[in-house]
Structure formats: structure tokens, C-alpha cells
Short mmCIF file of C-alpha atoms in Angstrom, two decimals:
data_model
loop_
_atom_site.label_atom_id
_atom_site.label_comp_id
_atom_site.label_asym_id
_atom_site.label_seq_id
_atom_site.Cartn_x
_atom_site.Cartn_y
_atom_site.Cartn_z
CA MET J 5 -32.46 -139.89 205.53
CA SER J 6 -35.52 -140.80 207.28
CA ILE J 7 -38.26 -141.95 207.02
CA GLN J 8 -41.38 -139.60 208.34
CA HIS J 9 -44.65 -138.98 207.93
CA THR J 10 -45.43 -141.99 205.67
CA GLY J 11 -49.18 -142.35 206.65
CA ILE J 12 -47.76 -145.89 207.91
CA ALA J 13 -46.44 -146.38 212.27
CA GLY J 14 -43.92 -148.60 212.87
CA PRO J 15 -41.08 -151.23 211.42
CA VAL J 16 -41.89 -152.79 208.45
CA LEU J 17 -41.14 -156.57 207.35
CA ALA J 18 -40.15 -157.77 204.05
CA ILE J 19 -39.30 -160.63 202.43
CA GLU J 20 -37.85 -161.31 199.01
CA SER J 21 -38.40 -164.71 196.91
CA SER J 22 -37.63 -163.68 193.07
CA CYS J 23 -35.10 -166.24 192.53
CA ASP J 24 -33.02 -168.37 194.82
CA GLU J 25 -32.48 -166.58 197.97
CA THR J 26 -35.37 -167.29 200.38
CA ALA J 27 -34.64 -164.06 202.94
CA CYS J 28 -36.58 -161.79 205.59
CA ALA J 29 -35.48 -157.96 207.03
CA ILE J 30 -37.31 -156.11 209.24
CA LEU J 31 -36.27 -152.28 209.17
CA ALA J 32 -36.98 -149.51 211.01
CA PRO J 33 -38.99 -146.34 210.07
CA ASP J 34 -35.56 -144.32 209.44
CA GLY J 35 -34.51 -147.47 207.81
CA THR J 36 -32.31 -149.09 210.07
CA CYS J 37 -31.65 -152.93 209.92
CA LEU J 38 -33.48 -154.61 213.45
CA ALA J 39 -32.37 -158.12 211.67
CA GLN J 40 -32.53 -160.08 209.12
CA ARG J 41 -31.96 -164.06 208.23
CA LEU J 42 -31.08 -164.53 204.26
CA ILE J 43 -30.83 -168.73 203.26
CA SER J 44 -28.67 -169.61 200.01
CA GLN J 45 -30.70 -172.74 199.11
CA ASP J 46 -28.66 -175.81 198.33
CA GLY J 47 -30.41 -178.79 195.44
CA HIS J 48 -29.09 -176.60 192.53
CA ALA J 49 -25.76 -177.20 191.91
CA ASP J 50 -26.09 -180.71 191.13
CA PHE J 51 -28.40 -179.09 188.16
CA GLY J 52 -25.35 -175.87 186.63
CA GLY J 53 -28.32 -173.21 187.96
CA VAL J 54 -31.61 -172.66 189.58
CA VAL J 55 -34.44 -174.51 188.63
CA PRO J 56 -37.38 -173.03 188.95
CA GLU J 57 -39.71 -175.76 190.54
CA ILE J 58 -36.88 -176.55 193.58
CA ALA J 59 -36.75 -173.16 194.23
CA ALA J 60 -40.17 -172.59 195.04
CA ARG J 61 -40.49 -175.52 197.30
CA ALA J 62 -37.51 -174.23 199.45
CA HIS J 63 -39.29 -170.75 199.65
CA LEU J 64 -42.25 -172.43 201.11
CA THR J 65 -40.61 -174.25 203.14
CA LEU J 66 -38.02 -172.19 204.48
CA LEU J 67 -40.26 -168.89 205.15
CA PRO J 68 -42.01 -169.77 207.84
CA GLY J 69 -39.52 -170.61 209.88
CA LEU J 70 -37.20 -167.68 208.22
CA VAL J 71 -39.58 -165.23 209.35
CA SER J 72 -40.28 -166.64 212.85
CA GLN J 73 -36.50 -166.39 213.77
CA THR J 74 -36.13 -162.67 212.23
CA LEU J 75 -39.15 -161.55 214.64
CA LYS J 76 -37.22 -163.43 217.50
CA ASP J 77 -33.86 -161.62 216.22
CA ALA J 78 -35.90 -158.05 216.46
CA ALA J 79 -36.74 -158.95 219.72
CA MET J 80 -40.42 -157.85 218.44
CA ALA J 81 -44.09 -159.81 218.02
CA PRO J 82 -45.63 -160.10 214.97
CA GLU J 83 -48.51 -157.44 216.07
CA ASP J 84 -45.80 -154.55 216.55
CA ILE J 85 -44.77 -154.97 212.57
CA GLY J 86 -46.78 -151.67 211.29
CA PHE J 87 -46.96 -153.24 207.00
CA ILE J 88 -45.34 -155.82 205.00
CA ALA J 89 -43.67 -156.13 201.95
CA ALA J 90 -42.71 -158.04 199.35
CA SER J 91 -40.71 -159.13 195.80
CA THR J 92 -43.72 -158.84 193.74
CA GLY J 93 -41.64 -159.23 190.26
CA PRO J 94 -39.80 -159.58 187.85
CA GLY J 95 -38.80 -163.26 188.87
CA LEU J 96 -39.30 -166.57 188.93
CA ILE J 97 -42.87 -166.31 189.14
CA GLY J 98 -43.11 -170.41 191.60
CA GLY J 99 -40.64 -167.81 194.24
CA LEU J 100 -42.97 -164.78 193.60
CA ILE J 101 -45.73 -166.47 194.36
CA VAL J 102 -45.00 -168.37 197.27
CA GLY J 103 -42.69 -165.39 198.72
CA THR J 104 -45.55 -162.60 197.70
CA GLY J 105 -48.78 -164.85 199.30
CA PHE J 106 -46.52 -165.38 202.35
CA ALA J 107 -47.01 -161.81 202.71
CA LYS J 108 -50.44 -161.03 201.81
CA GLY J 109 -51.38 -163.59 204.21
CA LEU J 110 -49.70 -162.16 207.05
CA ALA J 111 -51.08 -158.89 206.61
CA LEU J 112 -53.96 -160.18 206.00
CA ALA J 113 -53.81 -161.68 209.56
CA LEU J 114 -52.59 -158.59 211.06
CA ASN J 115 -54.67 -156.27 209.02
CA LYS J 116 -51.58 -154.21 208.09
CA PRO J 117 -50.96 -153.09 204.34
CA PHE J 118 -49.34 -154.62 201.90
CA VAL J 119 -46.26 -152.83 199.76
CA ALA J 120 -45.43 -155.06 196.69
CA VAL J 121 -42.33 -154.77 195.80
CA ASN J 122 -39.88 -154.68 191.94
CA HIS J 123 -37.30 -156.34 192.92
CA VAL J 124 -34.99 -154.62 190.16
CA GLU J 125 -36.34 -150.90 191.65
CA ALA J 126 -34.80 -152.44 195.34
CA HIS J 127 -31.78 -153.51 193.72
CA ALA J 128 -31.35 -149.29 192.25
CA LEU J 129 -32.52 -147.43 195.37
CA THR J 130 -29.84 -150.08 197.14
CA ALA J 131 -27.52 -147.18 197.08
CA ARG J 132 -29.94 -144.50 199.12
CA LEU J 133 -29.74 -146.73 202.47
CA PRO J 134 -28.79 -144.14 205.34
CA GLY J 135 -25.80 -144.34 205.84
CA LEU J 136 -24.56 -147.53 203.00
CA VAL J 137 -22.82 -144.05 200.87
CA PRO J 138 -20.80 -141.49 202.20
CA GLY J 139 -22.85 -138.56 201.50
CA GLY J 140 -25.33 -140.00 200.00
CA ALA J 141 -26.63 -140.82 197.27
CA PRO J 142 -28.65 -138.33 195.95
CA PHE J 143 -31.03 -138.15 192.72
CA PRO J 144 -30.23 -138.54 188.94
CA TYR J 145 -27.10 -140.94 189.27
CA LEU J 146 -26.13 -143.88 186.63
CA LEU J 147 -27.55 -147.13 187.88
CA LEU J 148 -25.66 -150.13 186.21
CA LEU J 149 -27.39 -153.79 187.73
CA VAL J 150 -25.01 -156.84 186.50
CA SER J 151 -26.12 -159.82 188.30
CA GLY J 152 -27.23 -163.20 186.42
CA GLY J 153 -30.53 -162.21 185.33
CA HIS J 154 -29.62 -158.81 184.09
CA CYS J 155 -27.58 -156.64 182.38
CA GLN J 156 -28.60 -152.76 182.13
CA CYS J 157 -27.58 -149.27 182.41
CA ILE J 158 -30.33 -147.69 184.32
CA ALA J 159 -31.29 -143.72 184.45
CA VAL J 160 -32.27 -143.03 188.52
CA GLU J 161 -34.02 -139.67 189.17
CA GLY J 162 -36.54 -139.83 191.85
CA VAL J 163 -38.43 -143.29 193.29
CA GLY J 164 -40.31 -144.13 190.95
CA GLN J 165 -38.94 -142.32 188.45
CA TYR J 166 -36.34 -144.85 185.88
CA ARG J 167 -35.03 -144.42 182.54
CA LYS J 168 -34.11 -148.11 181.00
CA LEU J 169 -30.38 -146.62 178.98
CA GLY J 170 -30.05 -149.93 177.52
CA GLY J 171 -29.35 -154.01 178.08
CA THR J 172 -28.24 -156.43 177.59
CA ILE J 173 -29.26 -157.61 174.00
CA ASP J 174 -29.02 -161.46 174.86
CA ASP J 175 -27.19 -162.88 178.14
CA ALA J 176 -26.90 -161.04 180.97
CA ALA J 177 -23.67 -160.97 182.70
CA GLY J 178 -23.95 -162.96 185.68
CA GLU J 179 -25.59 -165.47 182.91
CA ALA J 180 -22.37 -165.64 181.21
CA PHE J 181 -19.69 -165.88 184.18
CA ASP J 182 -21.17 -168.93 185.00
CA LYS J 183 -21.84 -170.83 181.23
CA VAL J 184 -18.12 -169.84 180.92
CA ALA J 185 -17.51 -170.95 184.55
CA LYS J 186 -19.13 -174.17 183.14
CA MET J 187 -17.11 -174.95 180.55
CA LEU J 188 -13.87 -174.37 182.83
CA GLY J 189 -14.88 -177.07 184.33
CA LEU J 190 -15.78 -174.97 187.57
CA SER J 191 -18.59 -174.78 190.10
CA TRP J 192 -21.11 -173.33 190.51
CA PRO J 193 -22.24 -170.94 190.68
CA GLY J 194 -19.97 -169.73 188.71
CA GLY J 195 -19.14 -166.84 188.75
CA PRO J 196 -17.27 -166.52 192.57
CA ALA J 197 -14.87 -169.75 191.03
CA LEU J 198 -14.14 -167.84 187.95
CA GLU J 199 -12.81 -164.92 189.70
CA LYS J 200 -10.90 -167.01 192.73
CA LEU J 201 -8.98 -168.28 189.45
CA ALA J 202 -8.55 -165.45 187.32
CA ARG J 203 -6.43 -164.16 190.29
CA ASP J 204 -4.33 -167.14 189.05
CA GLY J 205 -3.53 -165.95 185.45
CA ASN J 206 -3.07 -163.26 182.98
CA PRO J 207 -5.93 -161.18 181.71
CA ASP J 208 -3.74 -160.16 178.88
CA ALA J 209 -2.45 -163.43 178.07
CA ILE J 210 -5.44 -164.90 175.46
CA ALA J 211 -6.83 -162.64 172.36
CA LEU J 212 -11.17 -162.18 173.30
CA PRO J 213 -13.45 -159.59 171.84
CA ARG J 214 -14.58 -156.58 173.08
CA PRO J 215 -18.30 -157.01 171.83
CA LEU J 216 -20.37 -153.89 171.23
CA ALA J 217 -17.05 -152.21 172.76
CA GLY J 218 -17.24 -148.49 170.46
CA ARG J 219 -21.21 -148.64 169.50
CA ALA J 220 -23.06 -146.47 169.80
CA GLY J 221 -25.43 -146.11 172.71
CA CYS J 222 -24.77 -148.64 175.78
CA ASP J 223 -26.52 -151.82 174.83
CA PHE J 224 -24.88 -155.38 175.85
CA SER J 225 -23.75 -158.15 174.35
CA PHE J 226 -21.88 -161.62 175.43
CA SER J 227 -22.14 -164.53 173.71
CA GLY J 228 -20.03 -163.77 171.40
CA LEU J 229 -17.46 -164.15 173.90
CA LYS J 230 -18.89 -166.93 175.66
CA THR J 231 -18.68 -168.42 172.05
CA ALA J 232 -14.83 -167.11 171.56
CA VAL J 233 -13.73 -168.66 174.90
CA SER J 234 -15.47 -172.49 173.87
CA GLN J 235 -13.73 -171.84 170.05
CA LYS J 236 -10.49 -170.93 172.79
CA LEU J 237 -10.95 -174.36 174.43
CA ALA J 238 -12.29 -176.44 171.59
CA PRO J 239 -8.38 -178.34 170.50
CA TYR J 240 -8.71 -179.37 174.10
CA GLY J 241 -11.60 -181.56 173.78
CA GLN J 242 -12.80 -184.02 177.11
CA THR J 243 -9.14 -183.73 178.20
CA ALA J 244 -8.17 -181.55 181.16
CA LEU J 245 -7.69 -178.54 180.72
CA PRO J 246 -3.72 -177.29 181.59
CA TYR J 247 -4.02 -175.13 185.03
CA ARG J 248 -2.41 -172.55 183.66
CA PHE J 249 -4.50 -172.31 180.45
CA ALA J 250 -7.73 -171.69 182.23
CA ALA J 251 -6.50 -169.74 185.37
CA ASP J 252 -5.72 -167.11 181.57
CA LEU J 253 -8.36 -168.30 179.78
CA ALA J 254 -10.19 -167.04 183.17
CA ALA J 255 -8.76 -163.79 183.71
CA SER J 256 -8.63 -163.55 180.23
CA PHE J 257 -12.75 -163.18 179.74
CA GLN J 258 -13.73 -161.26 183.21
CA GLN J 259 -11.19 -159.00 181.92
CA ALA J 260 -13.05 -158.78 178.57
CA VAL J 261 -15.82 -158.38 180.53
CA ALA J 262 -14.94 -155.15 182.49
CA ASP J 263 -13.43 -153.91 178.67
CA VAL J 264 -17.13 -153.96 177.99
CA VAL J 265 -18.91 -152.87 180.87
CA ALA J 266 -16.56 -150.12 181.12
CA ASN J 267 -17.10 -148.76 177.42
CA ARG J 268 -20.60 -148.92 177.56
CA ILE J 269 -20.86 -147.05 180.50
CA GLN J 270 -19.33 -144.22 179.33
CA GLN J 271 -21.08 -144.20 176.28
CA ALA J 272 -24.27 -144.07 179.39
CA PHE J 273 -22.84 -141.52 181.25
CA ASP J 274 -22.85 -139.49 177.08
CA MET J 275 -26.53 -140.29 177.72
CA MET J 276 -26.77 -138.82 180.95
CA PRO J 277 -24.56 -135.93 181.98
CA GLU J 278 -26.94 -134.88 184.51
CA ALA J 279 -25.51 -138.07 186.84
CA THR J 280 -23.81 -137.45 189.76
CA LEU J 281 -23.38 -140.93 190.91
CA LEU J 282 -22.56 -144.05 188.98
CA VAL J 283 -24.30 -146.59 191.30
CA CYS J 284 -23.57 -150.29 190.20
CA ALA J 285 -25.58 -153.33 191.50
CA GLY J 286 -26.48 -157.29 191.52
CA GLY J 287 -24.48 -159.82 192.31
CA VAL J 288 -22.06 -159.72 189.80
CA ALA J 289 -21.28 -156.41 191.22
CA ALA J 290 -19.30 -158.33 193.98
CA ASN J 291 -16.30 -159.24 191.61
CA THR J 292 -13.89 -157.48 192.11
CA VAL J 293 -11.74 -156.48 188.88
CA LEU J 294 -14.86 -154.59 187.54
CA ARG J 295 -15.84 -153.06 190.50
CA ALA J 296 -12.09 -151.83 190.09
CA ARG J 297 -12.95 -150.54 186.38
CA LEU J 298 -15.92 -149.53 187.32
CA GLU J 299 -13.98 -146.87 190.06
CA ASP J 300 -11.57 -145.83 187.24
CA VAL J 301 -14.37 -144.74 184.60
CA ALA J 302 -16.33 -142.99 187.49
CA ALA J 303 -13.45 -140.79 189.12
CA SER J 304 -12.56 -140.01 184.92
CA ARG J 305 -15.69 -138.35 185.11
CA GLY J 306 -15.37 -136.58 188.39
CA LEU J 307 -18.14 -138.60 189.32
CA ARG J 308 -18.29 -141.04 192.88
CA PHE J 309 -18.66 -144.92 192.49
CA ALA J 310 -20.99 -146.30 194.86
CA ALA J 311 -21.66 -150.41 195.49
CA PRO J 312 -23.44 -152.45 198.15
CA PRO J 313 -21.28 -154.22 200.71
CA LEU J 314 -21.01 -157.60 199.30
CA LYS J 315 -23.59 -159.34 201.67
CA LEU J 316 -26.27 -156.27 199.84
CA CYS J 317 -24.79 -157.05 196.40
CA THR J 318 -27.04 -160.33 196.43
CA ASP J 319 -30.86 -160.79 196.19
CA ASN J 320 -31.54 -159.75 199.59
CA ALA J 321 -34.63 -157.94 201.98
CA VAL J 322 -33.49 -155.30 203.38
CA MET J 323 -33.34 -154.01 199.90
CA VAL J 324 -37.13 -154.88 199.65
CA GLY J 325 -37.72 -153.09 202.67
CA TRP J 326 -35.49 -150.17 202.20
CA ALA J 327 -37.47 -149.90 198.50
CA ALA J 328 -40.81 -149.95 200.31
CA LEU J 329 -39.67 -147.38 203.19
CA GLU J 330 -39.21 -145.30 200.25
CA THR J 331 -42.25 -146.17 197.94
CA CYS J 332 -44.28 -144.66 201.48
CA GLN J 333 -42.45 -141.51 201.53
CA GLU J 334 -42.70 -140.60 197.96
CA ALA J 335 -46.91 -141.69 198.49
CA ALA J 336 -46.24 -139.24 201.54
CA ARG J 337 -44.48 -136.23 199.16
CA ARG J 338 -47.66 -136.27 196.69
CA GLY J 339 -50.29 -135.73 199.22
CA LEU J 340 -51.08 -139.58 198.64
CA PRO J 341 -52.16 -142.44 200.76
CA PRO J 342 -50.00 -144.46 201.56
CA PRO J 343 -49.83 -148.31 199.13
CA ASP J 344 -51.76 -150.85 199.44
CA ASP J 345 -51.27 -154.04 196.59
CA SER J 346 -53.73 -155.89 198.26
CA THR J 347 -54.89 -156.77 194.73
CA THR J 348 -51.07 -156.69 193.34
CA ARG J 349 -50.28 -159.69 191.16
CA PRO J 350 -46.84 -161.69 191.19
CA ARG J 351 -44.88 -160.85 187.85
CA PRO J 352 -41.70 -162.18 186.59
CA ARG J 353 -41.94 -159.52 184.15
CA TRP J 354 -42.40 -155.94 185.64
CA PRO J 355 -40.75 -153.44 183.95
CA LEU J 356 -38.95 -151.15 185.79
CA GLU J 357 -40.31 -148.10 184.11
CA GLU J 358 -43.93 -149.13 184.61
CA MET J 359 -42.92 -148.20 188.20
CA THR J 360 -43.81 -144.48 187.18
CA GLN J 361 -47.51 -145.34 186.88
CA ARG J 362 -47.88 -146.37 190.63
CA PHE J 363 -47.85 -142.61 191.39
CA GLU J 364 -49.55 -141.47 188.61
CA THR J 365 -52.79 -144.50 188.95
CA GLU J 366 -52.84 -143.38 192.23
CA THR J 367 -52.71 -139.72 191.69
CA GLN J 368 -55.67 -140.19 189.47
CA ALA J 369 -57.68 -141.73 191.18
CA GLU J 370 -58.08 -139.13 194.59
#
């Protein structure tokens, strides 16, 4: 797919700073990535999770050099950029303020438009990056967003057109992975470490619950599963866990999460029979066991399954730039001018359903 006639000339420079990934990317108008840089911040591991103030300070330190280097990688001068985009929410407010403020300042200095990007929408549209999914990712499709902060089933019906079908009522899947990994004495981030340990375990060795499985709707719950894991660990107290037991528990937990997610996706498909594709995005989409299970669910419905390559599963600026390009194209399709969000403020919460209002408001303004 090519982004044409958006009313904005030249490529987009995109910034991502919603959590602990500091990223910049430059995309051509057709979506081709001309350059990208990403720094996964250190300094959080000792705390067992992301510390918002540390993340914000790191973004402030890293962004100027990162943007400069990304421009150098693309062999471009700042004046060659057509417009600037940044994740403006949802996320950690400190990081959003830093990234959005930097992007707005750059846009003002260059006299270029600024486009505010909803971080969740960027994940939702990643599968539509040119060449990413064989055969493309036409609307409508079902999105499973699974990360440390999100666990949602979303009907993606078009740019700015989303319906939340279900979400977690307590912990997100990635949060549950991190917390169980910590119980097992694994390093942070816990998801990859737990998956590695689980490879040596038997997923059927230890009985664990499947919260909400079989219930109507497609909401998620992982708090009870996390509690069940802690109960299995209780007899060991402060003593070191036998490796075999730890591996079996990791594998059993991972299998329980995959089973719950698979059941919830089946329910989501019942709620969205028009879906043509199942897309999984977010950091937990990198989990190979979960991916395999979701492929089976999609195949059982005669549908394709798609997930971004591992480097695009976690937060990145490529998805931010692409979402901005898609937004510009949708505005052009509706006969609207290109968006300029120079007055849009960062938001720690920004419901995806509100994106529909963006074009409605602009249409009314016309």
C-alpha cells in the first residue's frame, strides 16, 4: 500500500517514548523505513520493573542524539522531513511529555506539522506496514494486543475505527509473566527469561487454573493464575527451587496463559464473525508458544494469522510513523486537510475508541 496525496510532502520522523524504549524512525511516504534507532533503557532491572522517573530522565538524555543519528543514517537533513509524529498517549506521562515536547519543538523549529499518535493505534496498524504480512492486512481484522500494560481484543474496522471487544479485568498478560518470573527468581524483564526456562519444563506437570475460560465474552483475568503459582511455591519458602520444578512450573504457567488466550480469542471471533485475519501485537506477541497457539486458533476458523517480526513486537518508532502516515491518508480520503496536532497534550490514558472522534471533529469543523 502506498501513502499518496496526503497533503504532506516528504517523509515522517517518528518518536516513541511511552515507556522504557527510546526510539526514532524515518519512514518514506509509501511506508518504507529509511532509518530507525531504538535504545532499550537500562537502570530498571534492579527495581524489577520500569521506574517512571528514571525512564523520563533517560528519554530526555537519549532523544537528541538518537534523532540526530537517525537522520544521519537516512542521509537526510532536518529540513528534508515532511512532518513529525510522536506517541502522545497512552503510557507513562513523564516519557510522553518528553517525547511529545521534543517532537513539537522540532516541528516548530522546522515549520512542519506535528501529528499526535495513539500508542495503541500504532500497535493496531503495524500489521498493515507494506510487505509485513503476505497478502496484506485488509480491514476488518481482529487484533489481540498483549504486552506488559495491555491485554485487549479489538475489532479493527478501519483507520480510526475500533471496537474494544474485551480486555483484562486485572493484570495484563505481560505483567503476569513478569511477576511470575520474579517469583521464580528470574531476571527482569521476566517474559523472555520465563520462556527460556519453560523450554526445559513439562507444560502438563503442574495443574493450574484457566481463569474465565469458557465464560461469555472475551475479557481476561490473570490475577488468580498468578496467585495459584504463588501457592505452588509456598512450601519452598526461602529455599532455592529445584531446577526441574521451576522449569515445570514455568512451562505450566506459560501453557495456562496460552490456553486462556486461545479460548478468549475463540470467543472474540464469535463476536466478530466478519474478521478476515487474526493479528497479534505487543511485547508478549514474541512468545513462541503463544504464537503457535494463536496460529492454530486462526486455522480452525480458516483464517490467516499475522504477528509483527520480533523487533516490531515491542514498542518502536516505526509503528508510530506508520500510524501517522495512515492517519494522513485517511484524512485525505475524507477530503480533510492533513492533521496538525500542535495543541494536543500528552495523555496517560487515551481510549482507542476515541480515535473515531478525530475525523468526526475535523469533518464538523469543515
